[in-house]
Short mmCIF file of C-alpha atoms in Angstrom, two decimals:
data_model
loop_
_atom_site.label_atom_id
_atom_site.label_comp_id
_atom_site.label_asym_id
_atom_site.label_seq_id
_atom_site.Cartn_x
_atom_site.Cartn_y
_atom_site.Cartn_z
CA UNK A 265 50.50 103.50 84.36
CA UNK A 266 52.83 102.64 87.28
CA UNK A 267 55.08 105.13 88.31
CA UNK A 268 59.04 104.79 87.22
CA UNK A 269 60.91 103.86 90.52
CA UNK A 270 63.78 106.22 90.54
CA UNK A 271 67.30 104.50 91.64
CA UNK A 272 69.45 105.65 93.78
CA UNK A 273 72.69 105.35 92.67
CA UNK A 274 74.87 107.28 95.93
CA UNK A 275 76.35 104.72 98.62
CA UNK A 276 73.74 104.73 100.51
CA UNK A 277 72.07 101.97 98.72
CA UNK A 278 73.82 99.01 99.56
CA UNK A 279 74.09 97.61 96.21
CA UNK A 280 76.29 100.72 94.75
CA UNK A 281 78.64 99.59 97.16
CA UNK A 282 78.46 95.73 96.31
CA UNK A 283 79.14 96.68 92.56
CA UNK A 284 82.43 99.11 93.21
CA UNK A 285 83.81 96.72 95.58
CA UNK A 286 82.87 93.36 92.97
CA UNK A 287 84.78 95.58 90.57
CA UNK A 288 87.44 96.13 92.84
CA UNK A 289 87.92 92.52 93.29
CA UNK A 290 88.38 91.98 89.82
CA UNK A 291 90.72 95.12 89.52
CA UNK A 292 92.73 93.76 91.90
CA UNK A 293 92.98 90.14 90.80
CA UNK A 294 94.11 91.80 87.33
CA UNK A 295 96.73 93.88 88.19
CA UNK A 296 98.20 91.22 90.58
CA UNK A 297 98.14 88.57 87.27
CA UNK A 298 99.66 91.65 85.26
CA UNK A 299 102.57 92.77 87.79
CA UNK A 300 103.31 88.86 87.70
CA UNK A 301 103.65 89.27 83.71
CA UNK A 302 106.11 91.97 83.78
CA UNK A 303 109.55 90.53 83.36
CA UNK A 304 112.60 91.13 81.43
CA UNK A 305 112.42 90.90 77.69
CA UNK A 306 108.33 90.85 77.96
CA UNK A 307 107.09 93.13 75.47
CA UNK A 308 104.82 96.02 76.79
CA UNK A 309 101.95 95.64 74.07
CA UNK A 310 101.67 92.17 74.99
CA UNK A 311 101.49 92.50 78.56
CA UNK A 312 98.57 95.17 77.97
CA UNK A 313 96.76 92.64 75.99
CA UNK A 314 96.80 89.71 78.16
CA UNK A 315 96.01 92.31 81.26
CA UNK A 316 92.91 93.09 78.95
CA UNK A 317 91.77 89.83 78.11
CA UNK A 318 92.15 88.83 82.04
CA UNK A 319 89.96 91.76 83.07
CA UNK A 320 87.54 90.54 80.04
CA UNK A 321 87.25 87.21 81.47
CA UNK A 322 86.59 87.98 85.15
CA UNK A 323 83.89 90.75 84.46
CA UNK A 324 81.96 87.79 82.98
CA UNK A 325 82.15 85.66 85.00
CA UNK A 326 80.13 88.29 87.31
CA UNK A 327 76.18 89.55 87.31
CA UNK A 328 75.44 86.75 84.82
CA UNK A 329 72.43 86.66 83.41
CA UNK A 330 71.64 90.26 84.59
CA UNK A 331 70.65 93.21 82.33
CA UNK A 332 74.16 95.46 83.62
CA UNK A 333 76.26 96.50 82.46
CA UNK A 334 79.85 96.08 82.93
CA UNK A 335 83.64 96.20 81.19
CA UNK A 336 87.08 97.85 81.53
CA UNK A 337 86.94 100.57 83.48
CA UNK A 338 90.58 101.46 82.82
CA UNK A 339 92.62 99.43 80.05
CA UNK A 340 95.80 97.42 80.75
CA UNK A 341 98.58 100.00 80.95
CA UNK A 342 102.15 99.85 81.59
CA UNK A 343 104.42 102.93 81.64
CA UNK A 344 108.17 101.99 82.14
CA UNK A 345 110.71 104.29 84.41
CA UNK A 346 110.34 108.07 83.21
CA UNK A 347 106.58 108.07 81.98
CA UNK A 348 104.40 109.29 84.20
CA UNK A 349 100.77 109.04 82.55
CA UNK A 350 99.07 105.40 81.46
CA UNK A 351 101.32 104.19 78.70
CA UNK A 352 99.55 101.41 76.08
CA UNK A 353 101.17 100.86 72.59
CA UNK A 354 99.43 99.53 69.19
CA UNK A 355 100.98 96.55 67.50
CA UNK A 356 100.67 98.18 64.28
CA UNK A 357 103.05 100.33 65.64
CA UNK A 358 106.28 98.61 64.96
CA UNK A 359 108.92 100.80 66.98
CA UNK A 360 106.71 100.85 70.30
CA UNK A 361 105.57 97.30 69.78
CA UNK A 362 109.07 96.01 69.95
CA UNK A 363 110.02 97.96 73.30
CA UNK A 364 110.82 95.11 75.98
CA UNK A 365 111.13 95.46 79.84
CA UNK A 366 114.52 95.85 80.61
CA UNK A 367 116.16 94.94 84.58
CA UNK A 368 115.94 98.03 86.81
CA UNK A 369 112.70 99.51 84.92
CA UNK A 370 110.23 100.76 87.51
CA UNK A 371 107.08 99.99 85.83
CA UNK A 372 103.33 101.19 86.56
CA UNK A 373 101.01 99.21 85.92
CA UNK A 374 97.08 100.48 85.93
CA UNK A 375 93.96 99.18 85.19
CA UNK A 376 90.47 98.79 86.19
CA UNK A 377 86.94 97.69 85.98
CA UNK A 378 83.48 98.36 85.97
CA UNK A 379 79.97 97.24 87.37
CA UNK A 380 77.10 99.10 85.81
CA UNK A 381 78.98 102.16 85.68
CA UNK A 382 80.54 102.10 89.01
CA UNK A 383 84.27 101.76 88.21
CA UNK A 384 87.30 101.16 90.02
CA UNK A 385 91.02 102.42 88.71
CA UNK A 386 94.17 100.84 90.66
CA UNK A 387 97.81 101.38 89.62
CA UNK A 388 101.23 99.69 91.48
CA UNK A 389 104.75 100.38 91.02
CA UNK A 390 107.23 97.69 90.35
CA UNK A 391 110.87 97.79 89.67
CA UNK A 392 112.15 94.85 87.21
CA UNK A 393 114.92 92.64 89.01
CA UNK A 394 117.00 89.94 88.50
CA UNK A 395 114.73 87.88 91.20
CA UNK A 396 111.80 88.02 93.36
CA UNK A 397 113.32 88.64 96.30
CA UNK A 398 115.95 90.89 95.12
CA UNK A 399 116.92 94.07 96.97
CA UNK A 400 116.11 97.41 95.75
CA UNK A 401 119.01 100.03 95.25
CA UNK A 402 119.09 103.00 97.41
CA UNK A 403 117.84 105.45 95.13
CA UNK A 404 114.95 102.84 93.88
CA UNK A 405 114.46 102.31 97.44
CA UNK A 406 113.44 105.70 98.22
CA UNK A 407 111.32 106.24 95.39
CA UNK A 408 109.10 103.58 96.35
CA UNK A 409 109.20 104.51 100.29
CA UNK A 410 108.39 108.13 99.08
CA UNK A 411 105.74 107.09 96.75
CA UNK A 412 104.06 104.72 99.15
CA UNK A 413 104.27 107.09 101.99
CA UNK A 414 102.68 109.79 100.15
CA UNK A 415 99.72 107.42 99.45
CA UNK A 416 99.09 106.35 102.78
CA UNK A 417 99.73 110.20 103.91
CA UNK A 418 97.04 111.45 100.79
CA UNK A 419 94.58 109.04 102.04
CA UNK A 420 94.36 110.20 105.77
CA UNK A 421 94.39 113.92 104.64
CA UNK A 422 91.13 113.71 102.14
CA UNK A 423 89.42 112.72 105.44
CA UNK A 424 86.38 114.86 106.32
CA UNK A 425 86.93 116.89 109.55
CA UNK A 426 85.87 115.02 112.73
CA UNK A 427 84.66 111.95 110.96
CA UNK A 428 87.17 109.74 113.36
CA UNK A 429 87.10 111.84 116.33
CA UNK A 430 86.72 110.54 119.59
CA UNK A 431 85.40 111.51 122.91
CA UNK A 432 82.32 113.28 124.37
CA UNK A 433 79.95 114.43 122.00
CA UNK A 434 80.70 118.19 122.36
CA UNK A 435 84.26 117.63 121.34
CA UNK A 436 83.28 115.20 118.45
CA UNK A 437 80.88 118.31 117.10
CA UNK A 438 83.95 120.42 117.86
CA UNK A 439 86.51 118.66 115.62
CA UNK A 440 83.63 118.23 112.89
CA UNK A 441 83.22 121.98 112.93
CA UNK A 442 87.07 122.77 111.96
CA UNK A 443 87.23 124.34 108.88
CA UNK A 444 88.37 121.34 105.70
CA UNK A 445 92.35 120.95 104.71
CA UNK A 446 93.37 123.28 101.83
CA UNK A 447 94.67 121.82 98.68
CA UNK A 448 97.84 123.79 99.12
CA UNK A 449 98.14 122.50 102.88
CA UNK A 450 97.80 118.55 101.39
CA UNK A 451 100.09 119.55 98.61
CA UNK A 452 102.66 121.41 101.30
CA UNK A 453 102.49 117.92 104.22
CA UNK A 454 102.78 115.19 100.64
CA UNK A 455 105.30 117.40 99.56
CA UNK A 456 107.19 117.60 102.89
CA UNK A 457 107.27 113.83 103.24
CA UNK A 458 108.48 113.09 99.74
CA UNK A 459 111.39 115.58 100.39
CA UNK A 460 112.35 112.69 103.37
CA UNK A 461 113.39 110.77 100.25
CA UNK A 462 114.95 112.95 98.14
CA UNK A 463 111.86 112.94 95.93
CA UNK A 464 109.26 115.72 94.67
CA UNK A 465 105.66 115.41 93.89
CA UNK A 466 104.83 115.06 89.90
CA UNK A 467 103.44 118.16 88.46
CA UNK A 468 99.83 118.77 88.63
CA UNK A 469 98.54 115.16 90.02
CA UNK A 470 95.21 115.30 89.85
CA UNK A 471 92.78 112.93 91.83
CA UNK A 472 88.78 112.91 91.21
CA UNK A 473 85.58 112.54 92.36
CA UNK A 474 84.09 109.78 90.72
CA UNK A 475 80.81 109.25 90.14
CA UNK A 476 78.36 106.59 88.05
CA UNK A 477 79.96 106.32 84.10
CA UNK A 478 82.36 109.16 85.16
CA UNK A 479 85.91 109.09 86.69
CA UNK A 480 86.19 112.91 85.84
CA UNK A 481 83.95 114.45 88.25
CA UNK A 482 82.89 117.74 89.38
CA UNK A 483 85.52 117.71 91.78
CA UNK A 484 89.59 117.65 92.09
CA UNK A 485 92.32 117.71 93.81
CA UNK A 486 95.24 119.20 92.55
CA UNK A 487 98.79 118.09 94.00
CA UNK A 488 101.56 120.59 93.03
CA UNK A 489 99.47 122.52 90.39
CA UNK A 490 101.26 123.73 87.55
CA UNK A 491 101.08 126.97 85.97
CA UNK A 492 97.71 127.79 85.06
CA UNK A 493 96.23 124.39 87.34
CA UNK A 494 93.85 124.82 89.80
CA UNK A 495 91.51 122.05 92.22
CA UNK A 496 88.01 122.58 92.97
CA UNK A 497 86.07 121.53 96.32
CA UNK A 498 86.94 118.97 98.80
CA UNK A 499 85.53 114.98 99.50
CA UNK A 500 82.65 114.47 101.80
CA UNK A 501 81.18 111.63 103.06
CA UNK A 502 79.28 109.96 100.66
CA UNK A 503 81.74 109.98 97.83
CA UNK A 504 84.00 107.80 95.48
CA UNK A 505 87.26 109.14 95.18
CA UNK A 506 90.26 107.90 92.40
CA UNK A 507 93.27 108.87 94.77
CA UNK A 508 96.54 109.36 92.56
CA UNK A 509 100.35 110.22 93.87
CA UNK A 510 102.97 110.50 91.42
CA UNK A 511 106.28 110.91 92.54
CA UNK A 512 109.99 111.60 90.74
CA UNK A 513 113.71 111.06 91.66
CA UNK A 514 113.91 114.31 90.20
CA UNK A 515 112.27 117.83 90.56
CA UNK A 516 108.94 116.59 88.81
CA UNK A 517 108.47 118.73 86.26
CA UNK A 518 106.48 116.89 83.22
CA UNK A 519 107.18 117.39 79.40
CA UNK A 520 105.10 115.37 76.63
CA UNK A 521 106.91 112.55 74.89
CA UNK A 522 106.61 111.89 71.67
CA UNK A 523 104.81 108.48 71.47
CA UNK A 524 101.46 108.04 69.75
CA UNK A 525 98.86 109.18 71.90
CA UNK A 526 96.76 105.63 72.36
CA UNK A 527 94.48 106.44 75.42
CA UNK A 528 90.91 108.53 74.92
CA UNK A 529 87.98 108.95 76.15
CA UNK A 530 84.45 109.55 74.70
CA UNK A 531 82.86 113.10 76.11
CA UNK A 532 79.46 114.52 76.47
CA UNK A 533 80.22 117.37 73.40
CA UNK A 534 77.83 116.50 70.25
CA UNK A 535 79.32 116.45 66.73
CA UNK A 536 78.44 115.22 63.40
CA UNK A 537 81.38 113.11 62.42
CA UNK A 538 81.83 113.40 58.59
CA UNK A 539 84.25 111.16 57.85
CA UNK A 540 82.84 106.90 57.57
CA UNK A 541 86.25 106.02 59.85
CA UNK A 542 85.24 108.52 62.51
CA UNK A 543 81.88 107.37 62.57
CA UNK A 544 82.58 103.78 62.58
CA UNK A 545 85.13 104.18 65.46
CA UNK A 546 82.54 106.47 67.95
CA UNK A 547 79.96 104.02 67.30
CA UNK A 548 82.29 101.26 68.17
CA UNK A 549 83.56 103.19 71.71
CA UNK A 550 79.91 103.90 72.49
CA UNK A 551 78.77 100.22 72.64
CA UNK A 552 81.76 98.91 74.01
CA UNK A 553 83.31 101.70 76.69
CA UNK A 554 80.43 104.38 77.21
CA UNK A 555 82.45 107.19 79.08
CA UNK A 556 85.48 105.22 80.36
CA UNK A 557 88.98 105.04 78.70
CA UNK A 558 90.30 103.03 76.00
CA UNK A 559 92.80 101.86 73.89
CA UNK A 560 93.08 102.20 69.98
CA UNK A 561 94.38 98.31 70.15
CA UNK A 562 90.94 97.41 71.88
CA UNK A 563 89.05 98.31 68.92
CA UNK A 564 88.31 95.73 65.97
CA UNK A 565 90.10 97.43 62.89
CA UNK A 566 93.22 99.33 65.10
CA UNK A 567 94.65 100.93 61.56
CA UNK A 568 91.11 102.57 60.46
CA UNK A 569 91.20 103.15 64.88
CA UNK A 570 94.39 105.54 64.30
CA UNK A 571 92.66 107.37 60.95
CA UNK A 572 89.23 108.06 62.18
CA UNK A 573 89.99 109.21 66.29
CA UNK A 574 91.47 112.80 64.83
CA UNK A 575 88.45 113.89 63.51
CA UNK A 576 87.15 112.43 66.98
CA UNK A 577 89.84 114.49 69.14
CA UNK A 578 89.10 117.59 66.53
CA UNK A 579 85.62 117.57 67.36
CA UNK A 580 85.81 117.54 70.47
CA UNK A 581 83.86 114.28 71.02
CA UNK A 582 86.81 112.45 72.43
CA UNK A 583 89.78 113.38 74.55
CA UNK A 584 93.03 111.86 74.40
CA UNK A 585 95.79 111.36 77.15
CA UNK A 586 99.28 112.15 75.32
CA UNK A 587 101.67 110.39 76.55
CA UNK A 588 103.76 112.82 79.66
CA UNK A 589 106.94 112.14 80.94
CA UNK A 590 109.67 113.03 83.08
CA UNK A 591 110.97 116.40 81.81
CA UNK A 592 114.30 115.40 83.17
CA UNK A 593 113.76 111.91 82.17
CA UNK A 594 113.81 110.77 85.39
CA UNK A 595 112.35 107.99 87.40
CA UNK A 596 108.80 108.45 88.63
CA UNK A 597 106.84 106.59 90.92
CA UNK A 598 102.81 106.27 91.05
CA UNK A 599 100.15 104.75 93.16
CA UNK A 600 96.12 105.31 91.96
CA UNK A 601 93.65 103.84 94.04
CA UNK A 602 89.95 104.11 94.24
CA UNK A 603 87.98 104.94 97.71
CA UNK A 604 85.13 105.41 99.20
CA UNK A 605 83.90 108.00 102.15
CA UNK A 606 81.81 106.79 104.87
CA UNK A 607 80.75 108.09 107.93
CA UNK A 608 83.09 105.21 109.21
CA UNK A 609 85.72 106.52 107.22
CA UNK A 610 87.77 106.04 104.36
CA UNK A 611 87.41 102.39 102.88
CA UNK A 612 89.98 101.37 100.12
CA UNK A 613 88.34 99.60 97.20
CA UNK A 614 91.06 99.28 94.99
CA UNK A 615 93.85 99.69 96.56
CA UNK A 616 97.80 98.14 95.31
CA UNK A 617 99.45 95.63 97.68
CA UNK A 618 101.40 97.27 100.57
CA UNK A 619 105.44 97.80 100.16
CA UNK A 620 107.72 94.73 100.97
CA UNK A 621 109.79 97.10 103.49
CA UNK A 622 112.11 94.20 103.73
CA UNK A 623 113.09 94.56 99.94
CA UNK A 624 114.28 98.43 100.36
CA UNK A 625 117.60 99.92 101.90
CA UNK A 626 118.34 103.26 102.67
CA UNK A 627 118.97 105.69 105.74
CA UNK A 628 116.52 108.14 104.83
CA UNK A 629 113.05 108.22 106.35
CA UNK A 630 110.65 110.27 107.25
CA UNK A 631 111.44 112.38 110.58
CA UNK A 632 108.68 115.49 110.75
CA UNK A 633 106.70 114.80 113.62
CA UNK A 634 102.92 116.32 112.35
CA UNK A 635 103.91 113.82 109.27
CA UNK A 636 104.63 110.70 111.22
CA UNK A 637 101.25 111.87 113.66
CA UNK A 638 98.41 111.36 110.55
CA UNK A 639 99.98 108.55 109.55
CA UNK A 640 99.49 106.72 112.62
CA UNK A 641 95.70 107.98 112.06
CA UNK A 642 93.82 104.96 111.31
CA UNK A 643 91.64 105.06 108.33
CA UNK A 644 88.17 103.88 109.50
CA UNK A 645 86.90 102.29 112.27
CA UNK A 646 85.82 98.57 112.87
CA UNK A 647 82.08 98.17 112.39
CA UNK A 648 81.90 94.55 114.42
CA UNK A 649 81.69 92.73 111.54
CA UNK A 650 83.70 90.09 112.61
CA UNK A 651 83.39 88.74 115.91
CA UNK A 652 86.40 86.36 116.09
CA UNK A 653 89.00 89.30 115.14
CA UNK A 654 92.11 89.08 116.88
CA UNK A 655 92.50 92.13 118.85
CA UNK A 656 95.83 94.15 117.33
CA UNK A 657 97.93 96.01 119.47
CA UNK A 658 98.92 99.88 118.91
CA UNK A 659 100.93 100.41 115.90
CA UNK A 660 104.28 101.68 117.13
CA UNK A 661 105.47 101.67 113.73
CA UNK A 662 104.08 104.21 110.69
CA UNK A 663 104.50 100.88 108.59
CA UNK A 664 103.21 99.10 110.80
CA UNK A 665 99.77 101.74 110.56
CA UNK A 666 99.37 100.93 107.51
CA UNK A 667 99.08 97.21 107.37
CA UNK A 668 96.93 97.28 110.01
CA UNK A 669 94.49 99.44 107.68
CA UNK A 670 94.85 97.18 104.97
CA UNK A 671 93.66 93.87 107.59
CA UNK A 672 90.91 95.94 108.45
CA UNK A 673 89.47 97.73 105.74
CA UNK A 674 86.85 94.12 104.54
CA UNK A 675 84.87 94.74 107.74
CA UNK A 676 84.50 98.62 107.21
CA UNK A 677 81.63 98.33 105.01
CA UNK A 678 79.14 101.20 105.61
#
């Protein structure tokens, strides 16, 4: 008999890297159609179910006729102003179903997607307003500056040592040899920056390693632990990482609310399910979402849904999110994107649009020089790709850093 060819499913084969970045395509095409939904008086459910059935249709219109699979990485979620964690209600719930956006609700909106197993997770903030182009308020204003700031700082500090160093080749193996950024040093600069704005980092944000059907790795990184809360290891070149910053107005301590927990997730723990409901329902999640989250609403019968996931959660074959808020009930800010490590650096696959600058007014900014430094650090370098790129000039601007990153990051490919 022939021999079983192994696959290798680590970036370097060149197709692992086709399928995240086809599903960041589509997570990105989603959550721009879903940020356009969000407008006053739209109800919440039914904004998560038409960001569903978007992300439904343009996962098949991909690897047709190919024996992969592929779904919702992430379902439509939107959390409005003081909830922190992915927020999707049930119709059959008739208080939550009935909750409208309201003007001056800073929404999150996440979602995602994924190609045989290799998903992709991307959440924006919005703030509801009376028009496209209106301005933000001051204290809106520096949420989002803090928020988007601390993304673009996170992203430069899970950088390997040395991996964009320049100069001769003894002082490239010099700055590889420096000893990896601490969690509590990342948590400390983040921190420091979101301070600029009057803003704290949420309670234990946690980013992970993701890896094929898993975006709960071996690996974390812990931003503010709380009590108790603790990261393990660091990201290398190689890996997929699902970058998260959540930031509040206030001090950023978390309580849970009391909504109906909605969101699980299947584990690796065997049980025998007794009851028909809980057996029904994990046989339903297996076929149709493998290891990545879900929504109660996304399953056929949602009422026998709600009955037979305890005995699912009590068994320990499924985990739910509850629903975590603001402790202060104040407004929170939060970015998730999805990268990947090369040895050409860090290449956003899922990644929200960058801030309309233009849009916010306010006097704070960032002034800590070490801060302002890394995020002048670009995050990869070109790979000639294209040969008819404009050249840019030096960005004398930290904003102006970052855009730069995002016109660059389709050529950084390896």
């Amino acid at each position: 008999m022939a021999e079983t060819k192994e696959i290798d499913y680590t970036l370097a084969n060149p197709d692992t890297l086709t399928k995240y970045k086809t599903a960041a395509q589509i997570s990105h095409k989603a959550l721009e159609h879903v940020t356009g939904l969000c407008k006053e008086g739209e109800k919440i459910v039914t904004i998560c179910e038409q960001g569903d059935k978007y992300l439904e249709a343009e996962i098949a219109k991909v690897f047709k006729g190919k024996k992969i699979e592929k779904g919702i990485s992430h379902p439509t979620t939107v959390s409005p102003s003081s909830f922190i964690t992915p927020y999707t209600p049930l119709t059959s719930d008739a208080e939550e179903a009935a909750v409208t956006l309201k003007t001056g609700d800073v929404i999150k909106v996440q979602l995602g997607a994924q190609i045989d197993g290799f998903g992709t997770i991307v959440c924006d903030t919005i703030i509801i307003t009376s028009s496209k182009d209106a301005k933000f308020d001051e204290k809106d204003s520096n949420l989002l500056l803090a928020t988007y700031y601390a993304h673009e700082l996170l992203l430069r500090l899970v950088m390997p040592p040395g991996l964009m160093a320049s100069g001769t080749e003894e002082e490239k193996k010099k700055a590889q040899a420096a000893k990896p950024i601490t969690q509590s040093r990342i948590t400390s600069l983040i921190q420091k920056a979101v301070e600029s704005y009057g803003c704290s980092i949420v309670e234990s944000t946690t980013c992970w390693l993701f890896e094929r059907n898993e975006i709960e790795g071996k690996k974390r990184i812990i931003l503010a632990p709380g009590e108790g809360a603790k990261g393990e290891g660091i990201p290398e070149v190689g890996e997929v990482w699902g970058l998260e910053i959540g930031v509040s107005v206030g001090a950023g301590k978390v309580k849970t609310l009391p909504n109906r927990t909605t969101l699980h997730r299947r584990t690796t723990t065997t049980y025998s399910l007794k009851r028909p409901s809980s057996r029904q329902m994990f046989s339903e999640v297996k076929k149709k979402f493998g290891f990545f989250p879900f929504s109660l609403r996304q399953l056929e019968d949602e009422k026998n849904a709600k009955v037979g996931v305890v005995e699912c959660v009590r068994g320990n074959v499924m985990r739910q999110y509850e629903v975590v808020g603001d402790k202060d009930g104040a407004n929170v800010g939060r970015i998730f994107s999805t990268v990947a490590i090369t040895k050409n650096g860090v290449i956003k696959l899922s990644n929200p649009p960058p801030l309309d600058l233009s849009r916010c007014s306010t006097d704070k900014k960032i002034t800590d020089e070490e801060i302002l430094k890394i995020l002048e650090q670009p995050l990869s370098r070109s790979t000639g790709a294209k040969k008819n790129k404009k050249k840019k000039k030096p960005a004398k601007k930290v904003a102006a850093a970052a855009e730069e990153e995002d016109d660059e990051e389709s050529s950084d490919d390896e």
